[in-house]
Short mmCIF file of C-alpha atoms in Angstrom, two decimals:
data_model
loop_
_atom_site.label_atom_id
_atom_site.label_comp_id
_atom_site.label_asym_id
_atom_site.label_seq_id
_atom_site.Cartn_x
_atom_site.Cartn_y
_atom_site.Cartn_z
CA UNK A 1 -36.54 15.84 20.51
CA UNK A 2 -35.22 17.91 22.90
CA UNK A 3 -35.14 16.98 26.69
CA UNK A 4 -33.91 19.12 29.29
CA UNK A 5 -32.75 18.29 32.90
CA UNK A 6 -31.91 20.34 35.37
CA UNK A 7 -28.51 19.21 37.56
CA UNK A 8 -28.60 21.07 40.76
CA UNK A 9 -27.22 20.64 44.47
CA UNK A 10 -25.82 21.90 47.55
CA UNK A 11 -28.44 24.50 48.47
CA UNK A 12 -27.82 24.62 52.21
CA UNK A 13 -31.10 27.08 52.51
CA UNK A 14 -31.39 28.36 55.13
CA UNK A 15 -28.68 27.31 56.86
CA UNK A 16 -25.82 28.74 54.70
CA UNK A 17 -27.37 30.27 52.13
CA UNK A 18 -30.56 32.41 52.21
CA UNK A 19 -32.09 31.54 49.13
CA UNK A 20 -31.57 30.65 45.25
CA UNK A 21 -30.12 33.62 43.07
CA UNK A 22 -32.76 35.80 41.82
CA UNK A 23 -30.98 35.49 38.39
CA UNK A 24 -31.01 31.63 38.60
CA UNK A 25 -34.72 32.35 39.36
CA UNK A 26 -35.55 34.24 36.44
CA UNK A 27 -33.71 31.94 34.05
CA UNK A 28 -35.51 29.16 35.15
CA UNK A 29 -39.13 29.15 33.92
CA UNK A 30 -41.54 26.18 34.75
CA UNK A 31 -42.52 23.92 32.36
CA UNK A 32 -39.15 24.08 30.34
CA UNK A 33 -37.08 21.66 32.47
CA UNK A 34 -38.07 17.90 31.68
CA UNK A 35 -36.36 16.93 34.88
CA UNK A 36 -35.00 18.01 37.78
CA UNK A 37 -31.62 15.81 39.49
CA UNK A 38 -30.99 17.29 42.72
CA UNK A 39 -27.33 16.40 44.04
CA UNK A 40 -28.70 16.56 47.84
CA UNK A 41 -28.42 19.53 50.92
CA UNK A 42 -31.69 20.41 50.01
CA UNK A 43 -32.73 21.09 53.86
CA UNK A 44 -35.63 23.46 52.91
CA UNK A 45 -39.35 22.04 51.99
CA UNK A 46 -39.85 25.70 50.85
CA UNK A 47 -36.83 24.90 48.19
CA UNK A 48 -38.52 21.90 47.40
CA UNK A 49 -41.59 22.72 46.61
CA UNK A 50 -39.89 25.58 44.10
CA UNK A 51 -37.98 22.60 42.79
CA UNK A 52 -41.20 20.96 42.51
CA UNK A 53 -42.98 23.94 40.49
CA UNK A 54 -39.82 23.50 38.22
CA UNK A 55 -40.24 20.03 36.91
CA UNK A 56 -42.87 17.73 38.87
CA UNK A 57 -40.31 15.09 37.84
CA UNK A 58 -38.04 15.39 40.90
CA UNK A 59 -35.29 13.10 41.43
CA UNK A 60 -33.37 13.63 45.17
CA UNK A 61 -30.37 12.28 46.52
CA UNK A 62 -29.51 12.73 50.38
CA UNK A 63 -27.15 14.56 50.75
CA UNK A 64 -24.73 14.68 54.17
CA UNK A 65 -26.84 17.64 55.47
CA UNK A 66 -30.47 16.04 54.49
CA UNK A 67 -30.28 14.08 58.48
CA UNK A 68 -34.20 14.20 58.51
CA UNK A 69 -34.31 12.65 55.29
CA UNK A 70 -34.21 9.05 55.99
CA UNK A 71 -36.12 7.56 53.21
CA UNK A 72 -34.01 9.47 50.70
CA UNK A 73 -30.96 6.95 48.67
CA UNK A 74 -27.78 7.63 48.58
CA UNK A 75 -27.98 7.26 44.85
CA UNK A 76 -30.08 6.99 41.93
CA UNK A 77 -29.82 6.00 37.72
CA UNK A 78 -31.96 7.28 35.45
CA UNK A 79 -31.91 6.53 31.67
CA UNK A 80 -32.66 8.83 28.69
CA UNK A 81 -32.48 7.70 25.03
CA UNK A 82 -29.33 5.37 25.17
CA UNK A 83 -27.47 7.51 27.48
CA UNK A 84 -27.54 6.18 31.85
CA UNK A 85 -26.74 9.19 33.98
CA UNK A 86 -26.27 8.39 37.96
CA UNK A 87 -26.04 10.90 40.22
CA UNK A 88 -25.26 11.07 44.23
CA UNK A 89 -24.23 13.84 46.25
CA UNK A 90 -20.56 12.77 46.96
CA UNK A 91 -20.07 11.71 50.32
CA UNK A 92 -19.88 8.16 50.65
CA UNK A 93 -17.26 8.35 48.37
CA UNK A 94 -13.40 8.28 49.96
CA UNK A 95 -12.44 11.35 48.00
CA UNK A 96 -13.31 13.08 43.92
CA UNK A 97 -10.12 11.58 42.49
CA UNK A 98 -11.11 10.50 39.15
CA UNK A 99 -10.49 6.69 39.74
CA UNK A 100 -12.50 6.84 42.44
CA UNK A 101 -15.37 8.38 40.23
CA UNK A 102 -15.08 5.94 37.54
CA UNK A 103 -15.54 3.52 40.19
CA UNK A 104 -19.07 4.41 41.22
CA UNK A 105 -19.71 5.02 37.65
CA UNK A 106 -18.91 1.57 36.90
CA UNK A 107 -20.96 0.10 39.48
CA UNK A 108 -23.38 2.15 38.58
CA UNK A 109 -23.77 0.92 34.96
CA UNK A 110 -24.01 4.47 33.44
CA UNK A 111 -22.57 6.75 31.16
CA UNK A 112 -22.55 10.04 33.15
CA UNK A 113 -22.23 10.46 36.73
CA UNK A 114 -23.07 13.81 38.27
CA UNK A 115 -21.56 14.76 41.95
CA UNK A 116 -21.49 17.10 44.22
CA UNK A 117 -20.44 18.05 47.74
CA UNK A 118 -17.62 20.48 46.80
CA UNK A 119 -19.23 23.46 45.91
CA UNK A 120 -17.28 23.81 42.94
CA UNK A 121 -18.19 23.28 39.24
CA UNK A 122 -16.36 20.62 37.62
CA UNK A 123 -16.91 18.82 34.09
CA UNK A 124 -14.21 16.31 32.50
CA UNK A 125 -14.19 13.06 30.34
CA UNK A 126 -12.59 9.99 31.72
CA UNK A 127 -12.48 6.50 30.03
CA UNK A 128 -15.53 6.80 27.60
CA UNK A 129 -17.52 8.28 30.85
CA UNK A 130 -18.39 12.16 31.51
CA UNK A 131 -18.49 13.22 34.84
CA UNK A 132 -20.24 16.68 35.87
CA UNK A 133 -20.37 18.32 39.23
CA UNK A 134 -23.05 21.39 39.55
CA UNK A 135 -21.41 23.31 42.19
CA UNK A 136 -23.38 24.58 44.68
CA UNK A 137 -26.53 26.82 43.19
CA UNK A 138 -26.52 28.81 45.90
CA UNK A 139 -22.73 29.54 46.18
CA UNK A 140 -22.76 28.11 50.02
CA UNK A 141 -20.16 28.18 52.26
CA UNK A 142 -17.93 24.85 52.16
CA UNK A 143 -16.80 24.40 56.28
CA UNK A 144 -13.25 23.19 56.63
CA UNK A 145 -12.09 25.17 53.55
CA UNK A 146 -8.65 27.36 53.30
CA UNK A 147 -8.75 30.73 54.74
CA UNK A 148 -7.26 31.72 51.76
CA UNK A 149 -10.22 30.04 49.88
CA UNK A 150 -11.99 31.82 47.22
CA UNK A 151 -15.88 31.78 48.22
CA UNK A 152 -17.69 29.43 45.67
CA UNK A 153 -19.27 30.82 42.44
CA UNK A 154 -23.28 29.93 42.82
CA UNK A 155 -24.22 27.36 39.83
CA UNK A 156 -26.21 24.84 38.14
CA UNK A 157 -25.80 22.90 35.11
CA UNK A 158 -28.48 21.45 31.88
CA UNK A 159 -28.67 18.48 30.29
CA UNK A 160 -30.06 19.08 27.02
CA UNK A 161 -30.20 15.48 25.87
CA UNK A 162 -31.10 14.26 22.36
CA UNK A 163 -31.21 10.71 21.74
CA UNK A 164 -27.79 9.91 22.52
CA UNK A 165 -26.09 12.90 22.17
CA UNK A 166 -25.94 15.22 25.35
CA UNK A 167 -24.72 18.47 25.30
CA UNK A 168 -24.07 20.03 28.82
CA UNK A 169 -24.43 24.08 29.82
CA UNK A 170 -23.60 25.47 33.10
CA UNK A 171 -25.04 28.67 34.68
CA UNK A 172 -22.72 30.42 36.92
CA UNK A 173 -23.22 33.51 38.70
CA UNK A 174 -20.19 36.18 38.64
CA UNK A 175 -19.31 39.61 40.11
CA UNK A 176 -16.78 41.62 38.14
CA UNK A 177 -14.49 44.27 39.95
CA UNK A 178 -17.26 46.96 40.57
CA UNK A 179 -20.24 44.10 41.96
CA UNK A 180 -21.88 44.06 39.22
CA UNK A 181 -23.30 40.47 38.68
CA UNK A 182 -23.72 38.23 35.45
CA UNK A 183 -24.97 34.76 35.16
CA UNK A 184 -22.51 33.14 32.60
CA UNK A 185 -23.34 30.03 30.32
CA UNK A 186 -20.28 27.41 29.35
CA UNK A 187 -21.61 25.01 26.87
CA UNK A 188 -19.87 21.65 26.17
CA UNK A 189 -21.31 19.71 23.16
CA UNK A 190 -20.32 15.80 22.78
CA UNK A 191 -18.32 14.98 25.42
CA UNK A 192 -15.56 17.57 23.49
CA UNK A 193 -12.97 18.91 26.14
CA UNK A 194 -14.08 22.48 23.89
CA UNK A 195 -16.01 25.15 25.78
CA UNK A 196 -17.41 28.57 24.72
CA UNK A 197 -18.64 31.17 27.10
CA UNK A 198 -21.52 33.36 26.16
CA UNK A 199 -22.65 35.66 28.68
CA UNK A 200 -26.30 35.98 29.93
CA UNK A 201 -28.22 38.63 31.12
CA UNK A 202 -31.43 37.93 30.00
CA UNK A 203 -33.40 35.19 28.33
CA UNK A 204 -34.82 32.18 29.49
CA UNK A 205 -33.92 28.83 30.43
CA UNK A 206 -35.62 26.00 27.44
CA UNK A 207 -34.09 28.86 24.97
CA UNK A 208 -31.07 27.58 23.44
CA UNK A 209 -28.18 30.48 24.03
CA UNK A 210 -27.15 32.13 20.99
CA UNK A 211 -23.49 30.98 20.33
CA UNK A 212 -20.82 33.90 20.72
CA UNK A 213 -19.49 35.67 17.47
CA UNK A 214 -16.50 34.37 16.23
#
């Protein structure tokens, strides 16, 4: 049976971001999303409670932003079929080298560990483990980065989990050269370093995208 979880962090609202994308909005329909992992820098009760309407199953990280949030941990586990996923927002960790990652995940006891704190989406398999970062779903700023930097690309990634298999999609949002936007699905099935991109414009999230022709 299909179980969905939302992966989502680094909202920064209002602080550095105004608000979720209205496209992330209207892909993401209560009642489809099983559970909800949020990656920390929540800072908004008005986010939260959306987050809430999403899934009432609301897992929360802090995050280095979340100052008021004292009771929050700095990590959680939770377990699905076979498969352990972890999840913290990134901080307490030294730096995202991929040692360092298999480290927590280690400690952790689990099987996927989901980060964040760099704004950036990132997915990659590492000794038997998968490791996902989110990005930041509402593309906030990221202070201390290069002048030069590009701005980050709002996103959010599923989990659609089936007894031990786990097949990942992320949901970015993209402006080609005349501002139009596009929210954009890559899909990674089975851990396999192969992605396929299938552009979205409409359609819901609990739909399974259509793969792209071949």
């Amino acid at each position: 049976m299909t179980f969905l979880i939302l992966v989502i962090g680094d909202l920064h609202i209002p602080d550095r971001a105004l608000d979720i994308p209205a496209k992330f909005k209207k892909l993401l329909a209560p009642g489809k999303i099983g559970q909800t992992l949020c990656l920390g820098n929540l800072t908004d009760k008005h986010t939260y409670e959306y987050l809430r309407s999403l899934s009432p199953d609301l897992k929360i990280v802090k995050g280095r932003t979340d100052v008021e949030a004292t009771s929050l941990p700095l990590t959680q586990v939770v377990t699905h079929g076979g498969i352990r996923i972890g999840f913290l927002e990134g901080f307490t960790l030294v730096s995202n080298e991929p040692d360092l990652l298999l480290a927590e995940a280690n400690r952790l006891d689990v099987d996927v560990l989901c980060w964040g704190g760099t704004h950036r989406f990132d997915a990659f398999e590492y000794m038997d483990k998968f490791f996902v970062n989110p990005g930041s779903a509402t593309g906030a700023f990221l202070p201390g980065a290069s002048l030069n930097a590009e701005a980050p690309t709002p996103s959010f990634c599923l989990m659609d989990v089936q007894g031990i298999s786990l097949t990942l999609y992320v949901y970015q949002l993209r402006t080609d050269e005349k501002g139009n936007e596009n929210v954009a699905v890559e899909k990674t099935e089975d851990r396999a370093a192969l992605t396929e991109v299938i552009a979205m414009s409409n359609g819901r999230v609990g739909t399974k995208p259509p793969r792209s022709p071949t």
